[in-house]
Structures are given as structure tokens and as C-alpha cells.
């Protein structure tokens, strides 16, 4: 498929439903000929809404995941190259040169397609290799962490990134049984490590450990800290930064970084959450939190 001089591979496997779109657009106040940065473009849903919200809008779209970027290029092909620029990499490594933006957005965490594609290894719902890399060109995988990191290191990441109360027991069990190569084998070992009454509760006992592994593999919290240290200074005066997070660790960083940045004025004292109709349509939106801040005048 070739559109506007750009070769595009159709990516039917990456179909992501963007969350809090109404609230995000309302908060951004998209202006004609405005410049916007989508730091986590995913399947392109938020960028498409920004591009269609006003005339001659321009967007820089970033993603670490080549599959996501390929899907976004298909979705947004009508805007390329006049109104959109794509950049592959970690948003914390991006440098905008001399460009200032009217708005910056980031939709954090793992996307639905990453969870649903078995070979990516993000989910224990499928038998797959322990991968979990958002950028598949990087060397560190979940298998490397599980099979080679020390027991204390494992316990620390399970506790810090997964807020897992049985982190030490789980780390001990993993070290005793390793090596692991398969997601289901690891999930079963985690279940054996926790007390019996926790094995069949509302939350699978592997959930928090898999979250912690994903965060560690992709250095998600470190990247978010770095990004929020730079991003406010990429905004024009009165420009808006909008961050959507999905768990308390991310939301805490966003809240504190917004509060501590002298260049920002907080718009949302409490995070915006999804309305009932969106939660019914997209259950993933139930945990989403949107925070907004505005660049102050120099």
C-alpha cells in the first residue's frame, strides 16, 4: 500500500481504542495551525482526533513500538507528510530542536494490542516467550530478568513496581524453579508462591508481578520522570500538557512533577476519569486518569 509517497504495511493486528478522548480534546483546546506532540501515538486514535479538530494542525507522533507506529501510519496516512511527522523511539530521548508545541499528550502504559498479541509476552493469558519489550530492538527481556537477576532484585521490583505484598515469597519461588521461558509457566510458579486463599481471588496472583516485569524491562517510570523533566519547556506560553496514566505509580509521578515544575500551572487538582458510557464501552478506561497542566508565561 502506498499513499502520499510513503510505503505502508497494513497492520490489522494493532487495533487500539483510545481512552478519555472527549476529555483530552476539551482540555487541549486544539487551535488552527497549532503544533502538537503525541508522545505515545499507539494506534493513532488521539492524533487523529487532534488533526481533525481544527484546520492545518501539525502533529509529531512518537512510539517505541514499531507495530504501533506502523498502525498509526496506516490510520493517519491522509495527513502525511504535510501535517504529521513520525518518530520511532523512547519519548524520553526525543529532542524537538527549535519547535515549541501548543499541546503535548502522552497515553502511558501498555496498549490493548500489546496485551492481546501472544508473541509479545505481556500477558499470562497466552503461552508465549517472556519478552515484554515495547521496543523490540532493545536487548533486555523479561526472561533475562527472571532467569538471571538476583533474588533480592526480583523482590524489589515486584514490591516497588507491582506493589506486591508477597514479593519475597514469589522471588524465592522463581529462583528455586528457574529457568523460565514461558509466560504461563511463570504465572503458575507465582500462584504456587502465594497463600492458597489468594490463588483464586478477583485478581490473578501473577498480575502485579507481570506489571512489575513490564515496567522494569521498559524502564517506564524512569522514562516518564525524564520526559516530564523536559516536556514543559517544549510548550509555548499557555500550551497544555496532558498525561493519561493507568496505575498509581505513574499517576503519582505525574502529579508531583506537575506540582513541582515552576513552568506549569495545574489545571486538574484531581485527575479526570472516564464517564460511565466510556467505561461500559471500554473496560480498560476504568483505571485511566487524566491530568492537565498549562505552561505559564515566561
mmCIF file of C-alpha atoms in Angstrom:
data_model
loop_
_atom_site.group_PDB
_atom_site.id
_atom_site.type_symbol
_atom_site.label_atom_id
_atom_site.label_comp_id
_atom_site.label_asym_id
_atom_site.label_seq_id
_atom_site.Cartn_x
_atom_site.Cartn_y
_atom_site.Cartn_z
ATOM 1 C CA UNK A 1 0.000 0.000 0.000
ATOM 2 C CA UNK A 2 1.475 3.377 -0.993
ATOM 3 C CA UNK A 3 -0.066 6.729 -0.089
ATOM 4 C CA UNK A 4 1.446 10.194 -0.479
ATOM 5 C CA UNK A 5 4.798 8.679 -1.366
ATOM 6 C CA UNK A 6 5.045 6.610 1.837
ATOM 7 C CA UNK A 7 5.086 2.829 1.793
ATOM 8 C CA UNK A 8 2.730 1.494 4.452
ATOM 9 C CA UNK A 9 2.217 -2.046 5.679
ATOM 10 C CA UNK A 10 -1.358 -2.679 6.700
ATOM 11 C CA UNK A 11 -1.379 -3.555 10.403
ATOM 12 C CA UNK A 12 -4.687 -5.202 11.223
ATOM 13 C CA UNK A 13 -3.402 -6.779 14.446
ATOM 14 C CA UNK A 14 -2.865 -3.437 16.191
ATOM 15 C CA UNK A 15 -6.320 -2.030 16.900
ATOM 16 C CA UNK A 16 -6.289 0.183 19.969
ATOM 17 C CA UNK A 17 -9.264 2.078 21.407
ATOM 18 C CA UNK A 18 -8.103 5.434 22.787
ATOM 19 C CA UNK A 19 -9.349 6.395 26.254
ATOM 20 C CA UNK A 20 -10.651 9.716 27.621
ATOM 21 C CA UNK A 21 -10.705 11.221 24.117
ATOM 22 C CA UNK A 22 -13.502 13.711 24.795
ATOM 23 C CA UNK A 23 -11.863 14.978 27.950
ATOM 24 C CA UNK A 24 -8.442 15.139 26.327
ATOM 25 C CA UNK A 25 -9.656 17.197 23.369
ATOM 26 C CA UNK A 26 -11.621 19.526 25.625
ATOM 27 C CA UNK A 27 -8.552 20.102 27.752
ATOM 28 C CA UNK A 28 -6.172 20.655 24.823
ATOM 29 C CA UNK A 29 -8.345 23.306 23.124
ATOM 30 C CA UNK A 30 -6.860 22.480 19.713
ATOM 31 C CA UNK A 31 -6.237 25.603 17.620
ATOM 32 C CA UNK A 32 -5.938 26.055 13.814
ATOM 33 C CA UNK A 33 -2.320 25.693 12.648
ATOM 34 C CA UNK A 34 -1.374 24.507 16.148
ATOM 35 C CA UNK A 35 1.584 22.192 16.718
ATOM 36 C CA UNK A 36 1.119 19.134 18.933
ATOM 37 C CA UNK A 37 3.290 16.314 20.234
ATOM 38 C CA UNK A 38 1.768 12.862 20.738
ATOM 39 C CA UNK A 39 4.484 11.159 22.763
ATOM 40 C CA UNK A 40 2.817 7.712 22.691
ATOM 41 C CA UNK A 41 0.872 7.564 19.440
ATOM 42 C CA UNK A 42 -0.147 3.891 19.747
ATOM 43 C CA UNK A 43 -2.669 3.104 17.017
ATOM 44 C CA UNK A 44 -3.099 6.812 16.232
ATOM 45 C CA UNK A 45 -6.518 7.459 17.769
ATOM 46 C CA UNK A 46 -5.685 10.552 19.787
ATOM 47 C CA UNK A 47 -3.550 12.019 16.996
ATOM 48 C CA UNK A 48 -6.383 11.534 14.500
ATOM 49 C CA UNK A 49 -8.776 13.427 16.756
ATOM 50 C CA UNK A 50 -6.291 16.274 17.216
ATOM 51 C CA UNK A 51 -5.636 16.504 13.475
ATOM 52 C CA UNK A 52 -9.355 16.617 12.673
ATOM 53 C CA UNK A 53 -10.231 19.106 15.429
ATOM 54 C CA UNK A 54 -9.008 22.213 13.576
ATOM 55 C CA UNK A 55 -7.545 23.358 10.250
ATOM 56 C CA UNK A 56 -3.879 22.827 9.382
ATOM 57 C CA UNK A 57 -2.933 21.222 12.672
ATOM 58 C CA UNK A 58 0.526 19.620 12.780
ATOM 59 C CA UNK A 59 1.482 16.619 14.919
ATOM 60 C CA UNK A 60 4.744 14.899 15.804
ATOM 61 C CA UNK A 61 3.874 11.277 16.638
ATOM 62 C CA UNK A 62 6.247 9.109 18.701
ATOM 63 C CA UNK A 63 6.204 5.462 19.716
ATOM 64 C CA UNK A 64 8.749 2.889 20.893
ATOM 65 C CA UNK A 65 6.744 0.045 19.370
ATOM 66 C CA UNK A 66 7.282 -0.405 15.626
ATOM 67 C CA UNK A 67 3.972 -2.299 15.312
ATOM 68 C CA UNK A 68 2.124 0.622 16.890
ATOM 69 C CA UNK A 69 3.905 3.117 14.669
ATOM 70 C CA UNK A 70 3.064 1.058 11.573
ATOM 71 C CA UNK A 71 -0.621 1.016 12.568
ATOM 72 C CA UNK A 72 -0.576 4.773 13.185
ATOM 73 C CA UNK A 73 0.942 5.370 9.750
ATOM 74 C CA UNK A 74 -1.954 3.484 8.183
ATOM 75 C CA UNK A 75 -4.586 5.303 10.241
ATOM 76 C CA UNK A 76 -3.085 8.747 9.632
ATOM 77 C CA UNK A 77 -1.894 8.292 6.045
ATOM 78 C CA UNK A 78 -4.178 11.060 4.745
ATOM 79 C CA UNK A 79 -2.269 13.595 6.852
ATOM 80 C CA UNK A 80 1.234 12.515 5.805
ATOM 81 C CA UNK A 81 3.601 14.242 5.155
ATOM 82 C CA UNK A 82 2.062 17.725 5.271
ATOM 83 C CA UNK A 83 0.597 17.543 8.783
ATOM 84 C CA UNK A 84 2.265 14.661 10.606
ATOM 85 C CA UNK A 85 5.812 13.518 11.319
ATOM 86 C CA UNK A 86 6.586 10.083 12.773
ATOM 87 C CA UNK A 87 9.477 9.323 15.113
ATOM 88 C CA UNK A 88 10.439 5.857 16.392
ATOM 89 C CA UNK A 89 11.955 5.724 19.854
ATOM 90 C CA UNK A 90 11.529 6.381 23.564
ATOM 91 C CA UNK A 91 9.747 9.692 24.152
ATOM 92 C CA UNK A 92 12.331 10.454 26.858
ATOM 93 C CA UNK A 93 15.021 10.531 24.140
ATOM 94 C CA UNK A 94 13.159 12.861 21.780
ATOM 95 C CA UNK A 95 14.563 16.332 21.126
ATOM 96 C CA UNK A 96 12.248 18.865 19.403
ATOM 97 C CA UNK A 97 15.098 21.138 18.284
ATOM 98 C CA UNK A 98 13.680 24.681 17.968
ATOM 99 C CA UNK A 99 9.987 23.706 17.818
ATOM 100 C CA UNK A 100 7.568 24.745 20.565
ATOM 101 C CA UNK A 101 4.211 22.989 20.874
ATOM 102 C CA UNK A 102 0.693 24.205 21.617
ATOM 103 C CA UNK A 103 -0.005 20.885 23.304
ATOM 104 C CA UNK A 104 1.738 17.695 24.413
ATOM 105 C CA UNK A 105 -0.016 14.420 25.223
ATOM 106 C CA UNK A 106 1.072 11.005 26.480
ATOM 107 C CA UNK A 107 -1.098 7.916 26.997
ATOM 108 C CA UNK A 108 1.045 5.756 29.261
ATOM 109 C CA UNK A 109 1.413 2.066 29.914
ATOM 110 C CA UNK A 110 0.732 -0.976 27.793
ATOM 111 C CA UNK A 111 -1.840 -0.941 24.984
ATOM 112 C CA UNK A 112 -4.591 -3.476 24.368
ATOM 113 C CA UNK A 113 -2.929 -4.912 21.228
ATOM 114 C CA UNK A 114 0.328 -5.467 23.091
ATOM 115 C CA UNK A 115 -1.595 -7.480 25.678
ATOM 116 C CA UNK A 116 -3.637 -9.334 23.072
ATOM 117 C CA UNK A 117 -0.821 -10.395 20.713
ATOM 118 C CA UNK A 118 0.528 -13.568 22.376
ATOM 119 C CA UNK A 119 4.059 -13.467 20.984
ATOM 120 C CA UNK A 120 4.737 -10.113 22.659
ATOM 121 C CA UNK A 121 4.744 -11.902 26.035
ATOM 122 C CA UNK A 122 2.979 -9.168 28.009
ATOM 123 C CA UNK A 123 0.115 -11.372 29.205
ATOM 124 C CA UNK A 124 -0.174 -14.701 31.027
ATOM 125 C CA UNK A 125 -3.469 -15.364 29.224
ATOM 126 C CA UNK A 126 -1.444 -16.886 26.392
ATOM 127 C CA UNK A 127 1.507 -19.243 26.226
ATOM 128 C CA UNK A 128 4.388 -17.147 24.901
ATOM 129 C CA UNK A 129 8.045 -16.343 25.441
ATOM 130 C CA UNK A 130 8.887 -13.932 28.259
ATOM 131 C CA UNK A 131 9.562 -10.881 26.107
ATOM 132 C CA UNK A 132 7.610 -7.735 27.179
ATOM 133 C CA UNK A 133 9.746 -5.321 25.157
ATOM 134 C CA UNK A 134 7.897 -2.309 23.776
ATOM 135 C CA UNK A 135 10.907 -1.587 21.574
ATOM 136 C CA UNK A 136 11.891 -4.981 20.224
ATOM 137 C CA UNK A 137 15.312 -3.720 19.172
ATOM 138 C CA UNK A 138 16.428 -3.492 22.798
ATOM 139 C CA UNK A 139 18.272 -6.440 24.329
ATOM 140 C CA UNK A 140 16.740 -6.705 27.829
ATOM 141 C CA UNK A 141 13.722 -9.024 28.047
ATOM 142 C CA UNK A 142 11.559 -10.318 30.876
ATOM 143 C CA UNK A 143 13.268 -13.722 30.500
ATOM 144 C CA UNK A 144 16.649 -12.131 31.191
ATOM 145 C CA UNK A 145 15.336 -10.527 34.388
ATOM 146 C CA UNK A 146 13.519 -13.622 35.634
ATOM 147 C CA UNK A 147 16.334 -16.062 34.904
ATOM 148 C CA UNK A 148 19.421 -14.036 35.794
ATOM 149 C CA UNK A 149 18.653 -11.255 38.284
ATOM 150 C CA UNK A 150 19.327 -11.921 41.969
ATOM 151 C CA UNK A 151 16.505 -12.865 44.296
ATOM 152 C CA UNK A 152 16.640 -9.528 46.136
ATOM 153 C CA UNK A 153 16.492 -7.603 42.853
ATOM 154 C CA UNK A 154 13.408 -9.561 41.823
ATOM 155 C CA UNK A 155 11.718 -8.996 45.189
ATOM 156 C CA UNK A 156 12.483 -5.285 44.991
ATOM 157 C CA UNK A 157 10.953 -4.755 41.548
ATOM 158 C CA UNK A 158 7.882 -6.860 42.421
ATOM 159 C CA UNK A 159 7.336 -4.721 45.516
ATOM 160 C CA UNK A 160 8.240 -1.310 44.054
ATOM 161 C CA UNK A 161 6.709 -1.622 40.580
ATOM 162 C CA UNK A 162 3.927 -4.116 41.295
ATOM 163 C CA UNK A 163 3.145 -3.191 44.893
ATOM 164 C CA UNK A 164 3.106 -6.948 45.501
ATOM 165 C CA UNK A 165 2.811 -7.845 49.210
ATOM 166 C CA UNK A 166 4.235 -11.352 48.673
ATOM 167 C CA UNK A 167 7.221 -10.115 46.662
ATOM 168 C CA UNK A 168 9.847 -12.002 48.685
ATOM 169 C CA UNK A 169 7.980 -15.295 48.610
ATOM 170 C CA UNK A 170 7.430 -15.007 44.876
ATOM 171 C CA UNK A 171 11.072 -14.105 44.186
ATOM 172 C CA UNK A 172 12.239 -17.075 46.262
ATOM 173 C CA UNK A 173 9.934 -19.439 44.362
ATOM 174 C CA UNK A 174 11.089 -18.127 40.998
ATOM 175 C CA UNK A 175 14.770 -18.548 41.851
ATOM 176 C CA UNK A 176 14.057 -22.070 43.122
ATOM 177 C CA UNK A 177 12.272 -23.126 39.908
ATOM 178 C CA UNK A 178 14.067 -21.195 37.175
ATOM 179 C CA UNK A 179 14.859 -21.111 34.309
ATOM 180 C CA UNK A 180 11.542 -19.985 32.804
ATOM 181 C CA UNK A 181 10.843 -19.269 29.148
ATOM 182 C CA UNK A 182 7.028 -19.348 29.031
ATOM 183 C CA UNK A 183 4.515 -16.858 30.425
ATOM 184 C CA UNK A 184 2.085 -19.492 31.701
ATOM 185 C CA UNK A 185 4.832 -21.479 33.449
ATOM 186 C CA UNK A 186 5.902 -18.303 35.257
ATOM 187 C CA UNK A 187 2.310 -17.411 36.217
ATOM 188 C CA UNK A 188 1.811 -20.895 37.666
ATOM 189 C CA UNK A 189 5.001 -20.617 39.715
ATOM 190 C CA UNK A 190 3.814 -17.268 41.081
ATOM 191 C CA UNK A 191 0.486 -18.844 42.077
ATOM 192 C CA UNK A 192 2.322 -21.613 43.939
ATOM 193 C CA UNK A 193 4.254 -18.988 45.907
ATOM 194 C CA UNK A 194 1.261 -17.164 47.411
ATOM 195 C CA UNK A 195 -1.100 -18.460 50.133
ATOM 196 C CA UNK A 196 -3.831 -20.717 48.779
ATOM 197 C CA UNK A 197 -6.657 -18.255 49.518
ATOM 198 C CA UNK A 198 -5.075 -15.690 47.159
ATOM 199 C CA UNK A 199 -4.797 -18.035 44.170
ATOM 200 C CA UNK A 200 -8.423 -17.795 43.109
ATOM 201 C CA UNK A 201 -9.341 -14.229 44.011
ATOM 202 C CA UNK A 202 -10.629 -11.417 41.829
ATOM 203 C CA UNK A 203 -7.092 -10.559 40.704
ATOM 204 C CA UNK A 204 -4.820 -13.277 39.354
ATOM 205 C CA UNK A 205 -1.756 -13.544 41.628
ATOM 206 C CA UNK A 206 0.523 -13.048 38.601
ATOM 207 C CA UNK A 207 -0.998 -9.681 37.635
ATOM 208 C CA UNK A 208 1.190 -7.416 39.768
ATOM 209 C CA UNK A 209 4.378 -9.371 39.009
ATOM 210 C CA UNK A 210 3.778 -9.141 35.257
ATOM 211 C CA UNK A 211 3.146 -5.398 35.603
ATOM 212 C CA UNK A 212 6.391 -5.025 37.541
ATOM 213 C CA UNK A 213 8.350 -7.008 34.964
ATOM 214 C CA UNK A 214 6.972 -4.918 32.104
ATOM 215 C CA UNK A 215 7.845 -1.677 33.880
ATOM 216 C CA UNK A 216 11.365 -2.932 34.618
ATOM 217 C CA UNK A 217 12.004 -4.229 31.088
ATOM 218 C CA UNK A 218 10.967 -0.929 29.505
ATOM 219 C CA UNK A 219 12.216 1.409 32.266
ATOM 220 C CA UNK A 220 8.800 3.037 32.132
ATOM 221 C CA UNK A 221 8.942 5.075 35.324
ATOM 222 C CA UNK A 222 12.481 6.340 34.666
ATOM 223 C CA UNK A 223 11.443 7.354 31.142
ATOM 224 C CA UNK A 224 8.372 9.167 32.477
ATOM 225 C CA UNK A 225 10.480 11.075 35.013
ATOM 226 C CA UNK A 226 12.940 12.148 32.307
ATOM 227 C CA UNK A 227 10.190 13.133 29.882
ATOM 228 C CA UNK A 228 8.346 15.248 32.427
ATOM 229 C CA UNK A 229 11.599 16.992 33.283
ATOM 230 C CA UNK A 230 11.903 18.248 29.680
ATOM 231 C CA UNK A 231 8.405 18.415 28.224
ATOM 232 C CA UNK A 232 7.027 21.547 29.990
ATOM 233 C CA UNK A 233 9.819 23.580 28.390
ATOM 234 C CA UNK A 234 8.790 22.383 24.926
ATOM 235 C CA UNK A 235 5.440 24.181 25.278
ATOM 236 C CA UNK A 236 4.528 27.624 24.044
ATOM 237 C CA UNK A 237 3.213 30.021 26.719
ATOM 238 C CA UNK A 238 -0.334 28.858 27.611
ATOM 239 C CA UNK A 239 0.347 25.497 25.961
ATOM 240 C CA UNK A 240 -1.229 22.400 27.549
ATOM 241 C CA UNK A 241 0.378 19.148 28.656
ATOM 242 C CA UNK A 242 -1.995 16.200 29.165
ATOM 243 C CA UNK A 243 -0.950 12.836 30.604
ATOM 244 C CA UNK A 244 -3.149 9.731 30.853
ATOM 245 C CA UNK A 245 -1.942 7.131 33.359
ATOM 246 C CA UNK A 246 -3.275 3.713 34.353
ATOM 247 C CA UNK A 247 -1.810 2.903 37.751
ATOM 248 C CA UNK A 248 -0.901 4.742 40.916
ATOM 249 C CA UNK A 249 2.872 4.736 40.343
ATOM 250 C CA UNK A 250 2.537 6.650 37.070
ATOM 251 C CA UNK A 251 -0.145 8.977 38.380
ATOM 252 C CA UNK A 252 1.945 9.842 41.438
ATOM 253 C CA UNK A 253 4.906 10.836 39.257
ATOM 254 C CA UNK A 254 2.705 12.993 37.003
ATOM 255 C CA UNK A 255 1.038 14.679 39.987
ATOM 256 C CA UNK A 256 4.338 15.507 41.687
ATOM 257 C CA UNK A 257 6.144 16.598 38.517
ATOM 258 C CA UNK A 258 3.308 18.947 37.575
ATOM 259 C CA UNK A 259 3.201 20.353 41.105
ATOM 260 C CA UNK A 260 6.977 20.857 41.367
ATOM 261 C CA UNK A 261 7.510 22.415 37.923
ATOM 262 C CA UNK A 262 7.703 26.204 38.147
ATOM 263 C CA UNK A 263 6.857 26.477 34.442
ATOM 264 C CA UNK A 264 3.422 24.857 34.895
ATOM 265 C CA UNK A 265 0.066 25.813 36.365
ATOM 266 C CA UNK A 266 -2.055 22.808 37.324
ATOM 267 C CA UNK A 267 -5.482 22.663 35.661
ATOM 268 C CA UNK A 268 -6.742 19.422 37.239
ATOM 269 C CA UNK A 269 -6.414 19.396 41.019
ATOM 270 C CA UNK A 270 -7.934 15.903 40.886
ATOM 271 C CA UNK A 271 -7.483 13.591 37.896
ATOM 272 C CA UNK A 272 -10.255 13.268 35.310
ATOM 273 C CA UNK A 273 -11.681 9.754 34.978
ATOM 274 C CA UNK A 274 -13.803 8.077 32.312
ATOM 275 C CA UNK A 275 -17.561 8.600 32.297
ATOM 276 C CA UNK A 276 -19.950 5.675 32.683
ATOM 277 C CA UNK A 277 -20.700 5.322 28.964
ATOM 278 C CA UNK A 278 -16.995 5.026 28.099
ATOM 279 C CA UNK A 279 -16.353 2.559 30.915
ATOM 280 C CA UNK A 280 -19.144 0.360 29.580
ATOM 281 C CA UNK A 281 -17.779 0.515 26.022
ATOM 282 C CA UNK A 282 -14.123 0.126 27.005
ATOM 283 C CA UNK A 283 -13.477 -1.519 30.408
ATOM 284 C CA UNK A 284 -9.790 -0.572 30.177
ATOM 285 C CA UNK A 285 -10.798 3.071 30.643
ATOM 286 C CA UNK A 286 -11.933 2.410 34.230
ATOM 287 C CA UNK A 287 -8.387 2.764 35.547
ATOM 288 C CA UNK A 288 -7.424 5.732 33.346
ATOM 289 C CA UNK A 289 -6.605 9.080 34.945
ATOM 290 C CA UNK A 290 -6.041 12.308 33.017
ATOM 291 C CA UNK A 291 -4.062 15.215 34.446
ATOM 292 C CA UNK A 292 -3.653 18.582 32.704
ATOM 293 C CA UNK A 293 -1.311 21.494 33.269
ATOM 294 C CA UNK A 294 -0.650 24.747 31.404
ATOM 295 C CA UNK A 295 2.619 26.477 30.599
ATOM 296 C CA UNK A 296 2.870 29.795 32.389
ATOM 297 C CA UNK A 297 4.123 32.936 30.651
ATOM 298 C CA UNK A 298 7.890 33.494 30.929
#
